[in-house]
PDB file of C-alpha atoms in Angstrom:
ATOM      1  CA  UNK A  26      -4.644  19.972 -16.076  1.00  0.00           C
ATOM      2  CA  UNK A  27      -4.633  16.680 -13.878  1.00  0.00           C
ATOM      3  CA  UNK A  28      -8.140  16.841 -13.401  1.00  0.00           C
ATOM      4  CA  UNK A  29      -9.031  17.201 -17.246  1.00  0.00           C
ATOM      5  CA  UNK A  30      -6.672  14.459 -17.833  1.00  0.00           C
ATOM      6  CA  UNK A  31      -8.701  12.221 -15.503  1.00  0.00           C
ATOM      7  CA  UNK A  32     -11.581  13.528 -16.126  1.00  0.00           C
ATOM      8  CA  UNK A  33     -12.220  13.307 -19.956  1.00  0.00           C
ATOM      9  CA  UNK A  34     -16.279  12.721 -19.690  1.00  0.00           C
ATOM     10  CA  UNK A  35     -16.843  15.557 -17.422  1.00  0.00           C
ATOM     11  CA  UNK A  36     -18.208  13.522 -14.623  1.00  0.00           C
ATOM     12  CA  UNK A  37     -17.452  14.849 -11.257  1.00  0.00           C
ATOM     13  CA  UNK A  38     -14.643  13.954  -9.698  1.00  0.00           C
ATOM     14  CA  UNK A  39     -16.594  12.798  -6.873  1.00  0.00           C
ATOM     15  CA  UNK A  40     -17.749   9.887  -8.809  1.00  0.00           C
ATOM     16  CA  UNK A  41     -14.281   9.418  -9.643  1.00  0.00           C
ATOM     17  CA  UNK A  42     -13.317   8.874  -6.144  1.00  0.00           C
ATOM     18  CA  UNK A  43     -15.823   6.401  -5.283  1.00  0.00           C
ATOM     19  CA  UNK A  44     -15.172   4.236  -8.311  1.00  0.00           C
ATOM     20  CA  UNK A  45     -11.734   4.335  -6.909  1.00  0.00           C
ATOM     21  CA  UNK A  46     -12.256   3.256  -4.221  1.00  0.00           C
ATOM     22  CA  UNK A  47     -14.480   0.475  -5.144  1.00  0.00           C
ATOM     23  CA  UNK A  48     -11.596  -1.053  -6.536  1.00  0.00           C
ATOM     24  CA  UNK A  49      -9.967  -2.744  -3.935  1.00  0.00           C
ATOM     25  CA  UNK A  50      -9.874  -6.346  -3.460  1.00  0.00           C
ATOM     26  CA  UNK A  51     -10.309  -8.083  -0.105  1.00  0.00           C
ATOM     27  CA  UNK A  52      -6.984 -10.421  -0.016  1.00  0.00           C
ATOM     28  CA  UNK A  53      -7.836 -12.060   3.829  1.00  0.00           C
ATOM     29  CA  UNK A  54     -11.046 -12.676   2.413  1.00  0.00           C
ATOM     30  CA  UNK A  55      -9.286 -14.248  -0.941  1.00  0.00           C
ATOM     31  CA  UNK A  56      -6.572 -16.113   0.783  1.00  0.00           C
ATOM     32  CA  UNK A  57      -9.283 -17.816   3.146  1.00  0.00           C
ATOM     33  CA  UNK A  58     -11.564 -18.563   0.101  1.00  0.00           C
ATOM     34  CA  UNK A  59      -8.671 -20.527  -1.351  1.00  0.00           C
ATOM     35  CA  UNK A  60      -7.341 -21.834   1.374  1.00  0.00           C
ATOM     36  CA  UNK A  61     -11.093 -23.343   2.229  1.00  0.00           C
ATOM     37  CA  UNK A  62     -11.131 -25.103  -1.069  1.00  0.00           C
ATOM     38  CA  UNK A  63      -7.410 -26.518  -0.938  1.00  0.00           C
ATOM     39  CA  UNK A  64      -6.336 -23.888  -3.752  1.00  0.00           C
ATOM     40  CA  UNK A  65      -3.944 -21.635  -1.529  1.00  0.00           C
ATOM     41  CA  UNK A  66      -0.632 -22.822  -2.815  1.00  0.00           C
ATOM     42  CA  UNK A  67      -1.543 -23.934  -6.120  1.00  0.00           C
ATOM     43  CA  UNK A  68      -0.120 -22.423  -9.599  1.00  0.00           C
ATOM     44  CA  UNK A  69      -3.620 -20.510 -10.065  1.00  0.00           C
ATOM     45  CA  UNK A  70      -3.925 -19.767  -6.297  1.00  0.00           C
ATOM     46  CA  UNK A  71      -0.835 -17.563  -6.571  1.00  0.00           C
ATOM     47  CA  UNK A  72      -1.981 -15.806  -9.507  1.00  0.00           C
ATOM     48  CA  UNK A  73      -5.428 -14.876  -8.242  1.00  0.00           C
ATOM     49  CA  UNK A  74      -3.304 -13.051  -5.128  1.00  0.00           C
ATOM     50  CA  UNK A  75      -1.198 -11.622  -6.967  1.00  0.00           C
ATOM     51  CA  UNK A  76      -3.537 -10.102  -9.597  1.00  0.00           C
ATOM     52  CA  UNK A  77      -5.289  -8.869  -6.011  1.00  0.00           C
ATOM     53  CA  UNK A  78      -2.075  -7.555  -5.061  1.00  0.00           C
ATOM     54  CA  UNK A  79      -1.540  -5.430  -8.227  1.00  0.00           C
ATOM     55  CA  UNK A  80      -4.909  -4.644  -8.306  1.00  0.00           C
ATOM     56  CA  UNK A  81      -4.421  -2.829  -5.093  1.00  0.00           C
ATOM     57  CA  UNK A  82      -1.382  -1.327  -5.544  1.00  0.00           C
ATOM     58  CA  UNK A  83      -2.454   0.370  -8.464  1.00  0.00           C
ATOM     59  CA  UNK A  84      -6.251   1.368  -6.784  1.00  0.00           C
ATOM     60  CA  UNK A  85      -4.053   2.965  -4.732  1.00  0.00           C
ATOM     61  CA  UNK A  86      -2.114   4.988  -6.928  1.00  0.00           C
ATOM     62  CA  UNK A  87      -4.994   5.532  -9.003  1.00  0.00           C
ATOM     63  CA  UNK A  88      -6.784   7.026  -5.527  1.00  0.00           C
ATOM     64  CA  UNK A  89      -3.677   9.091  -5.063  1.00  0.00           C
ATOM     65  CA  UNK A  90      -3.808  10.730  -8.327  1.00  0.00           C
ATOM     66  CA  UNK A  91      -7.685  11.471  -8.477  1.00  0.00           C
ATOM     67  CA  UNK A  92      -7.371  13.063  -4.919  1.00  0.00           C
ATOM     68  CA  UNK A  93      -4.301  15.036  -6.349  1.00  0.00           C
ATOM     69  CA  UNK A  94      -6.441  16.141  -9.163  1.00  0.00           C
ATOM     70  CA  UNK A  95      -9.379  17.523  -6.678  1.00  0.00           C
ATOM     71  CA  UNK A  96      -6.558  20.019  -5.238  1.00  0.00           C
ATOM     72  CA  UNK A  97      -6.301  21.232  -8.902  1.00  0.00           C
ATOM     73  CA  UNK A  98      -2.502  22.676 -10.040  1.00  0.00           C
ATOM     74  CA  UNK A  99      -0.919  19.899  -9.592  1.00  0.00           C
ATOM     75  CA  UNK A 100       0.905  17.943 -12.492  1.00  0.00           C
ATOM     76  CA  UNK A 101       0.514  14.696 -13.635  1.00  0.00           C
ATOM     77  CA  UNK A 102       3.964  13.850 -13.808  1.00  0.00           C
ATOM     78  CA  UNK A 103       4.900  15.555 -10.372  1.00  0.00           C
ATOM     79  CA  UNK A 104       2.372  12.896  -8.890  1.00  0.00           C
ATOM     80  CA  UNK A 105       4.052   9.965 -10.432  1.00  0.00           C
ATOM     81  CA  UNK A 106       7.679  11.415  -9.863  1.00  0.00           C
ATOM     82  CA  UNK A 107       6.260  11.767  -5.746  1.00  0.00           C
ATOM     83  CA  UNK A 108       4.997   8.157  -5.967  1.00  0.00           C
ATOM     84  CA  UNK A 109       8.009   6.286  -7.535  1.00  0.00           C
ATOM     85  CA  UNK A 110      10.154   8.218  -5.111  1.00  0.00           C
ATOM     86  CA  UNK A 111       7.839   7.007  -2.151  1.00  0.00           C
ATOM     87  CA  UNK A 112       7.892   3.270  -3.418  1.00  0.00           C
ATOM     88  CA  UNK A 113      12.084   3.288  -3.876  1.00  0.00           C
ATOM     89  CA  UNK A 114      12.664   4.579  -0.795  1.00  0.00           C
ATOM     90  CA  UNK A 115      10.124   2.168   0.704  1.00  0.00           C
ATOM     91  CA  UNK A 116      11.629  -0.853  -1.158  1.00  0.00           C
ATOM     92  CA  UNK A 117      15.475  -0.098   0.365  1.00  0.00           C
ATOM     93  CA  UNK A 118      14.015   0.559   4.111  1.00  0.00           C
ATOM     94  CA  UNK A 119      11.541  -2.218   3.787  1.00  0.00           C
ATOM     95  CA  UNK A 120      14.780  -4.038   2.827  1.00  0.00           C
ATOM     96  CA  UNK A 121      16.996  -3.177   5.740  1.00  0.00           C
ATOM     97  CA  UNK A 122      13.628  -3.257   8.083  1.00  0.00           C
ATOM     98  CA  UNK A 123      13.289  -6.485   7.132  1.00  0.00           C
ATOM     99  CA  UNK A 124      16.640  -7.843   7.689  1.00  0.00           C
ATOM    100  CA  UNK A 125      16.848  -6.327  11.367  1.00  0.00           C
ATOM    101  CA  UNK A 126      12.922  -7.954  11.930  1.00  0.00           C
ATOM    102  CA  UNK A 127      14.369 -11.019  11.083  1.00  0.00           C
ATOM    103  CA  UNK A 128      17.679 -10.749  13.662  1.00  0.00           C
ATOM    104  CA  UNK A 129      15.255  -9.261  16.067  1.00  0.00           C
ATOM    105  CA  UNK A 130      12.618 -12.193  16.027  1.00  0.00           C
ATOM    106  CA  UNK A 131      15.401 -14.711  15.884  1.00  0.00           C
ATOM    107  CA  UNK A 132      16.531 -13.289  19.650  1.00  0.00           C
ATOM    108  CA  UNK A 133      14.276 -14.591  22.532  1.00  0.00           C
ATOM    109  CA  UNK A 134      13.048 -10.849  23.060  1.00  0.00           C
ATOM    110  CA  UNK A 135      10.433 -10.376  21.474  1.00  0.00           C
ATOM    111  CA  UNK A 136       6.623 -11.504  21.731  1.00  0.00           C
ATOM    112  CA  UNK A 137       3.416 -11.490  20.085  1.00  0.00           C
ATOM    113  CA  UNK A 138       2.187  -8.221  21.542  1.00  0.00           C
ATOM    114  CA  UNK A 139       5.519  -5.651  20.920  1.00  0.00           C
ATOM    115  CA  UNK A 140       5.232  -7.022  17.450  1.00  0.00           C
ATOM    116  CA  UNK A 141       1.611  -6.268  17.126  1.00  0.00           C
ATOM    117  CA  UNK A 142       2.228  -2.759  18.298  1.00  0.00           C
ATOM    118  CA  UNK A 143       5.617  -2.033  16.131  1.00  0.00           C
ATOM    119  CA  UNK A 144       3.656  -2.822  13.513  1.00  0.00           C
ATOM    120  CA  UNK A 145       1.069  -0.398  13.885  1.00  0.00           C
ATOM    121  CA  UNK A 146       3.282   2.068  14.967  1.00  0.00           C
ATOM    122  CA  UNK A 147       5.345   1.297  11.693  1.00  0.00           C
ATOM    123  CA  UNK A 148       1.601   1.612   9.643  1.00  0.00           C
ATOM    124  CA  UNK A 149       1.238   5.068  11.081  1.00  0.00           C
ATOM    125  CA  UNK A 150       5.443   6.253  10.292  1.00  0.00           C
ATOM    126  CA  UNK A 151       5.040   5.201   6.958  1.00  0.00           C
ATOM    127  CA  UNK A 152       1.494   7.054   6.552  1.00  0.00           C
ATOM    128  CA  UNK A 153       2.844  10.161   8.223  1.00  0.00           C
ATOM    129  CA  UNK A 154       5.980   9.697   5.526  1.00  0.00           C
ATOM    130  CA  UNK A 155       4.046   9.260   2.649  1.00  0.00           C
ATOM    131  CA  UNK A 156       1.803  11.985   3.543  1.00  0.00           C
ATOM    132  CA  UNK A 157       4.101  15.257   4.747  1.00  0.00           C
ATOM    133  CA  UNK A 158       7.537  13.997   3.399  1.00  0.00           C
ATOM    134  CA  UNK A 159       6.235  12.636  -0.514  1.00  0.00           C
ATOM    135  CA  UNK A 160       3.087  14.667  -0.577  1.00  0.00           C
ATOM    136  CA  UNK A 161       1.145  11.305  -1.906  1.00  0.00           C
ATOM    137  CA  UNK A 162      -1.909   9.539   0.107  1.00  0.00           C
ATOM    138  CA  UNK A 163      -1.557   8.375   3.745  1.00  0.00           C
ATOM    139  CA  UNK A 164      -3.421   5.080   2.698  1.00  0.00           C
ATOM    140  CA  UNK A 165      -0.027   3.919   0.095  1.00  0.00           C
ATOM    141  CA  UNK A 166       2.207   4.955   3.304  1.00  0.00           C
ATOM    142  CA  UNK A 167       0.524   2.321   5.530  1.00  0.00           C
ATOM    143  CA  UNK A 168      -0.572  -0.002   2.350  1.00  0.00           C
ATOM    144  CA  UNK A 169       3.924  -0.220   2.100  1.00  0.00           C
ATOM    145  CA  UNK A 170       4.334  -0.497   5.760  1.00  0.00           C
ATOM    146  CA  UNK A 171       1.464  -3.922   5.973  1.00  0.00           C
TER     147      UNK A 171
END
C-alpha cells in the first residue's frame, strides 16, 4: 500500500531512492557561498538557509518513507505517526540538552575536544533512537542530534 502510494508511475523504487537522495542541499557549502559574498546575515541570506534547512528536513522524511515502502506492509500513516513522535520527543530533549550544554560550557570544564566527541557520541544516541526505539531512518536520528 505505501509503496503504490509512492509509487504511482511504476518506476522502481530504486529510482525512487536515488532521487531522494539527490535532494539534499549542502548548507556548509551555502553558508560559505554567502558568507564569501557578504550575504550571510542579510534578509535573503536567511531565507536561502532556511529553504536549505526545510529542504532537508523533508529529503529526509521523504527518504524515510520510500525506504519504509521497500519493506512493503507498512502504512503510510504509521510512518508519519513514528516520525512526528521522533521529532516531539527530539524537540523537548533537544530543549533540556540544550539548556544543560549551555550551564555546562559556561563552567571552565569543558574544552574543544570533549565537546567534539559528545557530539558525536550524541549523533550516534540519537541514530540508534531513531532507528530501534521509533522504527524511522538512522540518518533523521543524527540529522536531530547536528
Amino acid at each position: 500500500a505505501l509503496a503504490a502510494a509512492f509509487n504511482p508511475t511504476g518506476a522502481p523504487l530504486e529510482h525512487m531512492f536515488v532521487g531522494t537522495v539527490f535532494t539534499a542541499t549542502s548548507v556548509s557549502i551555502t553558508v560559505e557561498t554567502l558568507k564569501e559574498m557578504g550575504k550571510l546575515s542579510t534578509r535573503s541570506g536567511n531565507a536561502i538557509l532556511g529553504a536549505a534547512l526545510i529542504d532537508d528536513i523533508l529529503g529526509l522524511i521523504l527518504l524515510t518513507l520510500i525506504t519504509g515502502a521497500s519493506t512493503g506492509g507498512v502504512s503510510l500513516w504509521i510512518v508519519l505517526i513514528k516520525i512526528a513522535a521522533f521529532f516531539a520527543v527530539s524537540l523537548v530533549l533537544g530543549f533540556f540538552l540544550h539548556k544543560a550544554i549551555q550551564k555546562w560550557m559556561a563552567s571552565a570544564r569543558w574544552n574543544r575536544k570533549r565537546f567534539a566527541v559528545i557530539s558525536v557520541a550524541f549523533c550516534f544516541l540519537y541514530a540508534y533512537v531513531a532507528e530501534e526505539v521509533f522504527g524511522v531512518a538512522d540518518i533523521i536520528g543524527a540529522f536531530c542530534a547536528g
